[in-house]
Amino acid sequence: MKFSKYIYLSSCILFSQSLLANSFLDSFSGEPRINANIYVFAADVDGTLSDKNIQYKVDQSFNDTLEHLDRVFMGFLDINKGDWGLYIDKKLVKTSEDNDVINIPIAVNTKLDQTSYGVYYRAYKSTELNAFKQPKLLIEPTIGLHHTDAKATLSAFNITKNANIDWNEFFWGARFRYNFDSPWNIASELTIGEKDTISAHAYLGYNIPFFKRPLNVRVGYRYLKQDYQSNDFHWDIRQRGPVIGINLPIY
């Protein structure tokens, strides 16, 4: 995939240029900071889930997901020191339904655990500061690992098939943020996986003072595409929709 190779080469170039410009130890200067983000991804889901001769066409709106929702957790934790940072982005969604359709394949139970572990480097920080003494523009190349754990019960013609698959996927990309002179800010992220997974985010944020800390309320849009096949199992799923979240520095 030419586009993913371009993102990968661009990230490598930004990493290498930045490391040459500053000594490695100096890049860790500064106090450690921890940011926590709780969010809701109101995703519409479509695609295909299949195992051998049983195939389930996924076309589920966010309202349908809420109707059959058993458990959900979505959170993002960012730890950084100096120009380096680590983050964990976790989405856990479990649904179930009691429908019993003999001739039409249905997903009776589904559990999807998607977790991304990443590291980033602040390759560019503008010297121009906004009214709140924050750099106006930040560019952060990132690399990491996507972990997906998918479980589903597929049923058709009185045959029940339990599908249970998990896989890891290396990814690379970049994060961007622009801080205006007002409390407003915009941020985005684009990553490409080695198995052609595409993850893209874009947000509009607003900082609110909260116990002398900037509580950043964010709204935006998120898109995730995965196409993974292992033996007879095929996971070809797209998730897209609005996101609303709250980001709070906790240290």
PDB file of C-alpha atoms in Angstrom:
ATOM      1  CA  MET A   1       0.000   0.000   0.000  1.00  0.00           C
ATOM      2  CA  LYS A   2       1.766   3.100  -1.269  1.00  0.00           C
ATOM      3  CA  PHE A   3       0.040   5.509   1.093  1.00  0.00           C
ATOM      4  CA  SER A   4       0.974   3.515   4.213  1.00  0.00           C
ATOM      5  CA  LYS A   5       4.598   3.315   3.038  1.00  0.00           C
ATOM      6  CA  TYR A   6       4.626   7.095   2.588  1.00  0.00           C
ATOM      7  CA  ILE A   7       3.316   7.623   6.153  1.00  0.00           C
ATOM      8  CA  TYR A   8       5.901   5.173   7.489  1.00  0.00           C
ATOM      9  CA  LEU A   9       8.831   6.841   5.672  1.00  0.00           C
ATOM     10  CA  SER A  10       7.655  10.311   6.718  1.00  0.00           C
ATOM     11  CA  SER A  11       7.460   9.225  10.367  1.00  0.00           C
ATOM     12  CA  CYS A  12      10.955   7.727  10.219  1.00  0.00           C
ATOM     13  CA  ILE A  13      12.381  10.899   8.678  1.00  0.00           C
ATOM     14  CA  LEU A  14      10.787  13.106  11.339  1.00  0.00           C
ATOM     15  CA  PHE A  15      12.063  10.821  14.103  1.00  0.00           C
ATOM     16  CA  SER A  16      15.635  10.736  12.761  1.00  0.00           C
ATOM     17  CA  GLN A  17      15.854  14.474  12.058  1.00  0.00           C
ATOM     18  CA  SER A  18      14.572  15.343  15.509  1.00  0.00           C
ATOM     19  CA  LEU A  19      16.960  12.986  17.279  1.00  0.00           C
ATOM     20  CA  LEU A  20      19.910  14.426  15.367  1.00  0.00           C
ATOM     21  CA  ALA A  21      18.922  17.984  16.251  1.00  0.00           C
ATOM     22  CA  ASN A  22      18.700  17.346  20.000  1.00  0.00           C
ATOM     23  CA  SER A  23      20.630  15.069  22.287  1.00  0.00           C
ATOM     24  CA  PHE A  24      18.714  12.041  23.438  1.00  0.00           C
ATOM     25  CA  LEU A  25      18.922  12.860  27.139  1.00  0.00           C
ATOM     26  CA  ASP A  26      17.852  16.471  26.659  1.00  0.00           C
ATOM     27  CA  SER A  27      14.678  15.277  24.938  1.00  0.00           C
ATOM     28  CA  PHE A  28      13.475  13.877  28.306  1.00  0.00           C
ATOM     29  CA  SER A  29      13.877  17.150  30.213  1.00  0.00           C
ATOM     30  CA  GLY A  30      10.870  18.504  32.070  1.00  0.00           C
ATOM     31  CA  GLU A  31       8.299  17.274  34.550  1.00  0.00           C
ATOM     32  CA  PRO A  32       6.308  14.103  33.796  1.00  0.00           C
ATOM     33  CA  ARG A  33       2.665  14.674  32.892  1.00  0.00           C
ATOM     34  CA  ILE A  34      -0.335  12.363  32.852  1.00  0.00           C
ATOM     35  CA  ASN A  35      -3.549  13.018  30.911  1.00  0.00           C
ATOM     36  CA  ALA A  36      -6.725  10.947  31.126  1.00  0.00           C
ATOM     37  CA  ASN A  37      -9.483  10.984  28.515  1.00  0.00           C
ATOM     38  CA  ILE A  38     -12.891   9.337  28.813  1.00  0.00           C
ATOM     39  CA  TYR A  39     -14.904   9.401  25.600  1.00  0.00           C
ATOM     40  CA  VAL A  40     -17.916   7.999  23.778  1.00  0.00           C
ATOM     41  CA  PHE A  41     -17.531   6.790  20.195  1.00  0.00           C
ATOM     42  CA  ALA A  42     -21.042   6.770  18.691  1.00  0.00           C
ATOM     43  CA  ALA A  43     -20.044   4.429  15.880  1.00  0.00           C
ATOM     44  CA  ASP A  44     -22.103   3.025  13.059  1.00  0.00           C
ATOM     45  CA  VAL A  45     -20.647  -0.368  12.134  1.00  0.00           C
ATOM     46  CA  ASP A  46     -20.778  -2.146   8.789  1.00  0.00           C
ATOM     47  CA  GLY A  47     -18.902  -4.936   7.046  1.00  0.00           C
ATOM     48  CA  THR A  48     -18.696  -8.718   7.065  1.00  0.00           C
ATOM     49  CA  LEU A  49     -17.983 -11.254   9.783  1.00  0.00           C
ATOM     50  CA  SER A  50     -17.569 -14.837   8.566  1.00  0.00           C
ATOM     51  CA  ASP A  51     -16.262 -18.204   9.674  1.00  0.00           C
ATOM     52  CA  LYS A  52     -16.239 -21.074   7.142  1.00  0.00           C
ATOM     53  CA  ASN A  53     -19.709 -21.312   5.560  1.00  0.00           C
ATOM     54  CA  ILE A  54     -21.430 -18.971   8.045  1.00  0.00           C
ATOM     55  CA  GLN A  55     -21.398 -15.299   7.085  1.00  0.00           C
ATOM     56  CA  TYR A  56     -22.939 -12.387   8.910  1.00  0.00           C
ATOM     57  CA  LYS A  57     -23.460  -9.048   7.204  1.00  0.00           C
ATOM     58  CA  VAL A  58     -22.918  -6.294   9.743  1.00  0.00           C
ATOM     59  CA  ASP A  59     -25.021  -3.150   9.363  1.00  0.00           C
ATOM     60  CA  GLN A  60     -25.547  -1.791  12.860  1.00  0.00           C
ATOM     61  CA  SER A  61     -26.208   1.793  13.813  1.00  0.00           C
ATOM     62  CA  PHE A  62     -25.141   3.270  17.127  1.00  0.00           C
ATOM     63  CA  ASN A  63     -28.782   3.179  18.311  1.00  0.00           C
ATOM     64  CA  ASP A  64     -28.911  -0.570  17.590  1.00  0.00           C
ATOM     65  CA  THR A  65     -25.709  -1.047  19.597  1.00  0.00           C
ATOM     66  CA  LEU A  66     -27.206   0.815  22.559  1.00  0.00           C
ATOM     67  CA  GLU A  67     -30.327  -1.368  22.433  1.00  0.00           C
ATOM     68  CA  HIS A  68     -28.316  -4.569  22.892  1.00  0.00           C
ATOM     69  CA  LEU A  69     -25.445  -3.137  24.962  1.00  0.00           C
ATOM     70  CA  ASP A  70     -24.235  -5.155  27.962  1.00  0.00           C
ATOM     71  CA  ARG A  71     -20.974  -3.392  28.797  1.00  0.00           C
ATOM     72  CA  VAL A  72     -18.835  -0.586  27.384  1.00  0.00           C
ATOM     73  CA  PHE A  73     -15.619   1.220  28.281  1.00  0.00           C
ATOM     74  CA  MET A  74     -13.703   3.765  26.231  1.00  0.00           C
ATOM     75  CA  GLY A  75     -10.659   5.536  27.612  1.00  0.00           C
ATOM     76  CA  PHE A  76      -7.330   7.072  26.669  1.00  0.00           C
ATOM     77  CA  LEU A  77      -4.304   7.502  28.975  1.00  0.00           C
ATOM     78  CA  ASP A  78      -1.292   9.606  27.957  1.00  0.00           C
ATOM     79  CA  ILE A  79       1.978   9.783  29.925  1.00  0.00           C
ATOM     80  CA  ASN A  80       4.740  12.095  28.700  1.00  0.00           C
ATOM     81  CA  LYS A  81       8.044  13.577  29.824  1.00  0.00           C
ATOM     82  CA  GLY A  82       9.871  16.142  27.767  1.00  0.00           C
ATOM     83  CA  ASP A  83       9.367  15.394  24.094  1.00  0.00           C
ATOM     84  CA  TRP A  84       8.469  11.704  24.572  1.00  0.00           C
ATOM     85  CA  GLY A  85       5.177  10.105  25.450  1.00  0.00           C
ATOM     86  CA  LEU A  86       3.375   6.795  25.882  1.00  0.00           C
ATOM     87  CA  TYR A  87      -0.340   6.198  25.489  1.00  0.00           C
ATOM     88  CA  ILE A  88      -2.991   3.498  25.749  1.00  0.00           C
ATOM     89  CA  ASP A  89      -6.306   3.771  23.897  1.00  0.00           C
ATOM     90  CA  LYS A  90      -8.853   1.115  24.895  1.00  0.00           C
ATOM     91  CA  LYS A  91     -12.360   0.360  23.560  1.00  0.00           C
ATOM     92  CA  LEU A  92     -14.380  -2.515  25.019  1.00  0.00           C
ATOM     93  CA  VAL A  93     -17.922  -3.162  23.749  1.00  0.00           C
ATOM     94  CA  LYS A  94     -20.046  -6.211  24.601  1.00  0.00           C
ATOM     95  CA  THR A  95     -23.513  -6.779  23.103  1.00  0.00           C
ATOM     96  CA  SER A  96     -26.066  -9.579  23.140  1.00  0.00           C
ATOM     97  CA  GLU A  97     -29.484 -10.255  21.653  1.00  0.00           C
ATOM     98  CA  ASP A  98     -32.048 -13.012  22.099  1.00  0.00           C
ATOM     99  CA  ASN A  99     -33.296 -13.216  18.499  1.00  0.00           C
ATOM    100  CA  ASP A 100     -33.769 -16.727  17.142  1.00  0.00           C
ATOM    101  CA  VAL A 101     -33.957 -16.700  13.350  1.00  0.00           C
ATOM    102  CA  ILE A 102     -33.515 -20.130  11.792  1.00  0.00           C
ATOM    103  CA  ASN A 103     -32.778 -19.254   8.178  1.00  0.00           C
ATOM    104  CA  ILE A 104     -30.975 -15.945   8.568  1.00  0.00           C
ATOM    105  CA  PRO A 105     -27.498 -15.812  10.151  1.00  0.00           C
ATOM    106  CA  ILE A 106     -27.386 -13.595  13.219  1.00  0.00           C
ATOM    107  CA  ALA A 107     -24.755 -12.529  15.724  1.00  0.00           C
ATOM    108  CA  VAL A 108     -26.209 -13.610  19.054  1.00  0.00           C
ATOM    109  CA  ASN A 109     -23.346 -12.404  21.235  1.00  0.00           C
ATOM    110  CA  THR A 110     -20.403 -10.180  20.384  1.00  0.00           C
ATOM    111  CA  LYS A 111     -17.468  -8.861  22.383  1.00  0.00           C
ATOM    112  CA  LEU A 112     -14.922  -6.513  20.863  1.00  0.00           C
ATOM    113  CA  ASP A 113     -11.806  -5.384  22.710  1.00  0.00           C
ATOM    114  CA  GLN A 114      -9.602  -2.983  20.713  1.00  0.00           C
ATOM    115  CA  THR A 115      -6.514  -1.602  22.444  1.00  0.00           C
ATOM    116  CA  SER A 116      -3.717   0.511  20.977  1.00  0.00           C
ATOM    117  CA  TYR A 117      -0.335   0.891  22.697  1.00  0.00           C
ATOM    118  CA  GLY A 118       1.791   3.684  21.274  1.00  0.00           C
ATOM    119  CA  VAL A 119       4.838   5.877  21.727  1.00  0.00           C
ATOM    120  CA  TYR A 120       5.246   9.336  20.215  1.00  0.00           C
ATOM    121  CA  TYR A 121       7.942  11.968  19.837  1.00  0.00           C
ATOM    122  CA  ARG A 122       7.323  15.720  19.732  1.00  0.00           C
ATOM    123  CA  ALA A 123       9.166  16.264  16.474  1.00  0.00           C
ATOM    124  CA  TYR A 124       7.993  19.844  15.979  1.00  0.00           C
ATOM    125  CA  LYS A 125       6.924  22.454  18.540  1.00  0.00           C
ATOM    126  CA  SER A 126       6.400  25.971  17.277  1.00  0.00           C
ATOM    127  CA  THR A 127       8.288  28.696  19.116  1.00  0.00           C
ATOM    128  CA  GLU A 128       5.245  30.931  18.762  1.00  0.00           C
ATOM    129  CA  LEU A 129       3.036  30.643  21.856  1.00  0.00           C
ATOM    130  CA  ASN A 130      -0.664  31.356  22.213  1.00  0.00           C
ATOM    131  CA  ALA A 131      -2.245  33.593  24.857  1.00  0.00           C
ATOM    132  CA  PHE A 132      -2.091  30.698  27.369  1.00  0.00           C
ATOM    133  CA  LYS A 133       1.671  30.166  26.821  1.00  0.00           C
ATOM    134  CA  GLN A 134       1.113  26.947  24.887  1.00  0.00           C
ATOM    135  CA  PRO A 135       2.918  26.145  21.610  1.00  0.00           C
ATOM    136  CA  LYS A 136       0.567  26.935  18.762  1.00  0.00           C
ATOM    137  CA  LEU A 137       1.488  23.925  16.618  1.00  0.00           C
ATOM    138  CA  LEU A 138       2.615  20.441  17.666  1.00  0.00           C
ATOM    139  CA  ILE A 139       3.521  17.549  15.356  1.00  0.00           C
ATOM    140  CA  GLU A 140       4.134  14.128  16.907  1.00  0.00           C
ATOM    141  CA  PRO A 141       5.053  11.038  14.860  1.00  0.00           C
ATOM    142  CA  THR A 142       3.857   7.861  16.536  1.00  0.00           C
ATOM    143  CA  ILE A 143       4.419   4.123  16.329  1.00  0.00           C
ATOM    144  CA  GLY A 144       2.818   1.304  18.270  1.00  0.00           C
ATOM    145  CA  LEU A 145       0.776  -1.867  18.357  1.00  0.00           C
ATOM    146  CA  HIS A 146      -2.940  -2.488  17.760  1.00  0.00           C
ATOM    147  CA  HIS A 147      -4.404  -5.432  19.668  1.00  0.00           C
ATOM    148  CA  THR A 148      -7.839  -6.724  18.662  1.00  0.00           C
ATOM    149  CA  ASP A 149      -9.747  -9.429  20.521  1.00  0.00           C
ATOM    150  CA  ALA A 150     -13.017 -10.313  18.780  1.00  0.00           C
ATOM    151  CA  LYS A 151     -15.530 -12.882  19.986  1.00  0.00           C
ATOM    152  CA  ALA A 152     -18.856 -13.662  18.334  1.00  0.00           C
ATOM    153  CA  THR A 153     -21.483 -16.393  18.233  1.00  0.00           C
ATOM    154  CA  LEU A 154     -22.760 -16.934  14.686  1.00  0.00           C
ATOM    155  CA  SER A 155     -25.921 -18.957  14.083  1.00  0.00           C
ATOM    156  CA  ALA A 156     -27.604 -20.290  10.935  1.00  0.00           C
ATOM    157  CA  PHE A 157     -29.759 -23.323  10.068  1.00  0.00           C
ATOM    158  CA  ASN A 158     -29.635 -24.599  13.660  1.00  0.00           C
ATOM    159  CA  ILE A 159     -25.829 -24.550  13.513  1.00  0.00           C
ATOM    160  CA  THR A 160     -23.989 -22.399  16.047  1.00  0.00           C
ATOM    161  CA  LYS A 161     -20.403 -21.376  15.476  1.00  0.00           C
ATOM    162  CA  ASN A 162     -18.302 -19.688  18.146  1.00  0.00           C
ATOM    163  CA  ALA A 163     -15.681 -17.407  16.631  1.00  0.00           C
ATOM    164  CA  ASN A 164     -12.848 -16.308  18.896  1.00  0.00           C
ATOM    165  CA  ILE A 165      -9.859 -14.569  17.336  1.00  0.00           C
ATOM    166  CA  ASP A 166      -7.246 -12.060  18.445  1.00  0.00           C
ATOM    167  CA  TRP A 167      -4.342 -10.500  16.607  1.00  0.00           C
ATOM    168  CA  ASN A 168      -1.668  -7.825  16.907  1.00  0.00           C
ATOM    169  CA  GLU A 169      -0.713  -5.291  14.279  1.00  0.00           C
ATOM    170  CA  PHE A 170       2.163  -2.803  14.140  1.00  0.00           C
ATOM    171  CA  PHE A 171       1.157   0.743  13.148  1.00  0.00           C
ATOM    172  CA  TRP A 172       2.765   4.109  12.418  1.00  0.00           C
ATOM    173  CA  GLY A 173       1.488   7.604  11.766  1.00  0.00           C
ATOM    174  CA  ALA A 174       1.355  11.103  13.237  1.00  0.00           C
ATOM    175  CA  ARG A 175      -0.601  13.331  15.631  1.00  0.00           C
ATOM    176  CA  PHE A 176      -1.230  17.055  15.155  1.00  0.00           C
ATOM    177  CA  ARG A 177      -2.516  19.793  17.456  1.00  0.00           C
ATOM    178  CA  TYR A 178      -3.070  23.521  17.019  1.00  0.00           C
ATOM    179  CA  ASN A 179      -3.796  25.813  19.987  1.00  0.00           C
ATOM    180  CA  PHE A 180      -5.546  29.075  19.166  1.00  0.00           C
ATOM    181  CA  ASP A 181      -5.147  32.275  21.178  1.00  0.00           C
ATOM    182  CA  SER A 182      -8.618  31.566  22.553  1.00  0.00           C
ATOM    183  CA  PRO A 183      -9.546  28.459  24.621  1.00  0.00           C
ATOM    184  CA  TRP A 184     -10.259  26.613  21.349  1.00  0.00           C
ATOM    185  CA  ASN A 185      -7.950  23.985  19.865  1.00  0.00           C
ATOM    186  CA  ILE A 186      -8.012  21.407  17.093  1.00  0.00           C
ATOM    187  CA  ALA A 187      -6.309  18.015  16.980  1.00  0.00           C
ATOM    188  CA  SER A 188      -6.081  15.072  14.622  1.00  0.00           C
ATOM    189  CA  GLU A 189      -4.378  11.701  14.292  1.00  0.00           C
ATOM    190  CA  LEU A 190      -3.792   9.333  11.377  1.00  0.00           C
ATOM    191  CA  THR A 191      -2.249   5.870  11.665  1.00  0.00           C
ATOM    192  CA  ILE A 192      -1.789   3.031   9.182  1.00  0.00           C
ATOM    193  CA  GLY A 193      -1.360  -0.590  10.242  1.00  0.00           C
ATOM    194  CA  GLU A 194       0.838  -3.214   8.617  1.00  0.00           C
ATOM    195  CA  LYS A 195      -2.324  -5.156   7.707  1.00  0.00           C
ATOM    196  CA  ASP A 196      -3.796  -1.988   6.163  1.00  0.00           C
ATOM    197  CA  THR A 197      -5.858  -1.000   9.189  1.00  0.00           C
ATOM    198  CA  ILE A 198      -6.704   2.704   8.936  1.00  0.00           C
ATOM    199  CA  SER A 199      -7.468   4.797  12.021  1.00  0.00           C
ATOM    200  CA  ALA A 200      -8.257   8.515  11.695  1.00  0.00           C
ATOM    201  CA  HIS A 201      -9.447  11.032  14.313  1.00  0.00           C
ATOM    202  CA  ALA A 202     -10.242  14.750  14.159  1.00  0.00           C
ATOM    203  CA  TYR A 203     -11.346  16.891  17.127  1.00  0.00           C
ATOM    204  CA  LEU A 204     -12.389  20.393  18.085  1.00  0.00           C
ATOM    205  CA  GLY A 205     -11.634  21.148  21.730  1.00  0.00           C
ATOM    206  CA  TYR A 206     -12.372  23.865  24.267  1.00  0.00           C
ATOM    207  CA  ASN A 207     -10.392  24.413  27.493  1.00  0.00           C
ATOM    208  CA  ILE A 208     -12.347  25.077  30.696  1.00  0.00           C
ATOM    209  CA  PRO A 209     -10.552  25.937  33.967  1.00  0.00           C
ATOM    210  CA  PHE A 210     -11.083  23.108  36.456  1.00  0.00           C
ATOM    211  CA  PHE A 211      -9.314  23.361  39.842  1.00  0.00           C
ATOM    212  CA  LYS A 212      -6.511  25.323  38.165  1.00  0.00           C
ATOM    213  CA  ARG A 213      -6.215  22.693  35.398  1.00  0.00           C
ATOM    214  CA  PRO A 214      -7.368  22.983  31.771  1.00  0.00           C
ATOM    215  CA  LEU A 215     -10.295  20.587  31.303  1.00  0.00           C
ATOM    216  CA  ASN A 216     -10.450  20.035  27.537  1.00  0.00           C
ATOM    217  CA  VAL A 217     -13.917  19.138  26.224  1.00  0.00           C
ATOM    218  CA  ARG A 218     -13.615  17.645  22.731  1.00  0.00           C
ATOM    219  CA  VAL A 219     -16.031  16.745  19.956  1.00  0.00           C
ATOM    220  CA  GLY A 220     -15.044  15.248  16.646  1.00  0.00           C
ATOM    221  CA  TYR A 221     -15.213  12.329  14.248  1.00  0.00           C
ATOM    222  CA  ARG A 222     -13.483   8.950  14.220  1.00  0.00           C
ATOM    223  CA  TYR A 223     -13.000   6.333  11.503  1.00  0.00           C
ATOM    224  CA  LEU A 224     -11.567   2.829  11.829  1.00  0.00           C
ATOM    225  CA  LYS A 225     -11.239   0.210   9.091  1.00  0.00           C
ATOM    226  CA  GLN A 226      -9.978  -3.335   9.695  1.00  0.00           C
ATOM    227  CA  ASP A 227      -9.681  -6.215   7.224  1.00  0.00           C
ATOM    228  CA  TYR A 228      -8.149  -9.280   8.846  1.00  0.00           C
ATOM    229  CA  GLN A 229      -8.267 -12.899   7.692  1.00  0.00           C
ATOM    230  CA  SER A 230      -6.904 -15.994   9.430  1.00  0.00           C
ATOM    231  CA  ASN A 231      -7.684 -19.452   8.054  1.00  0.00           C
ATOM    232  CA  ASP A 232     -11.497 -19.580   7.722  1.00  0.00           C
ATOM    233  CA  PHE A 233     -12.147 -16.484   9.816  1.00  0.00           C
ATOM    234  CA  HIS A 234     -12.593 -13.109   8.085  1.00  0.00           C
ATOM    235  CA  TRP A 235     -13.075  -9.812   9.911  1.00  0.00           C
ATOM    236  CA  ASP A 236     -13.876  -6.965   7.495  1.00  0.00           C
ATOM    237  CA  ILE A 237     -15.347  -4.176   9.619  1.00  0.00           C
ATOM    238  CA  ARG A 238     -15.631  -0.389   9.405  1.00  0.00           C
ATOM    239  CA  GLN A 239     -16.563   1.884  12.320  1.00  0.00           C
ATOM    240  CA  ARG A 240     -17.341   5.569  11.847  1.00  0.00           C
ATOM    241  CA  GLY A 241     -19.142   8.273  13.746  1.00  0.00           C
ATOM    242  CA  PRO A 242     -18.984  11.250  16.124  1.00  0.00           C
ATOM    243  CA  VAL A 243     -16.873  11.294  19.294  1.00  0.00           C
ATOM    244  CA  ILE A 244     -17.299  13.341  22.451  1.00  0.00           C
ATOM    245  CA  GLY A 245     -14.801  13.229  25.286  1.00  0.00           C
ATOM    246  CA  ILE A 246     -13.232  14.987  28.256  1.00  0.00           C
ATOM    247  CA  ASN A 247      -9.472  15.270  28.678  1.00  0.00           C
ATOM    248  CA  LEU A 248      -8.081  16.172  32.104  1.00  0.00           C
ATOM    249  CA  PRO A 249      -4.430  16.523  33.200  1.00  0.00           C
ATOM    250  CA  ILE A 250      -4.203  14.513  36.429  1.00  0.00           C
ATOM    251  CA  TYR A 251      -0.548  15.245  37.174  1.00  0.00           C
TER     252      TYR A 251
END
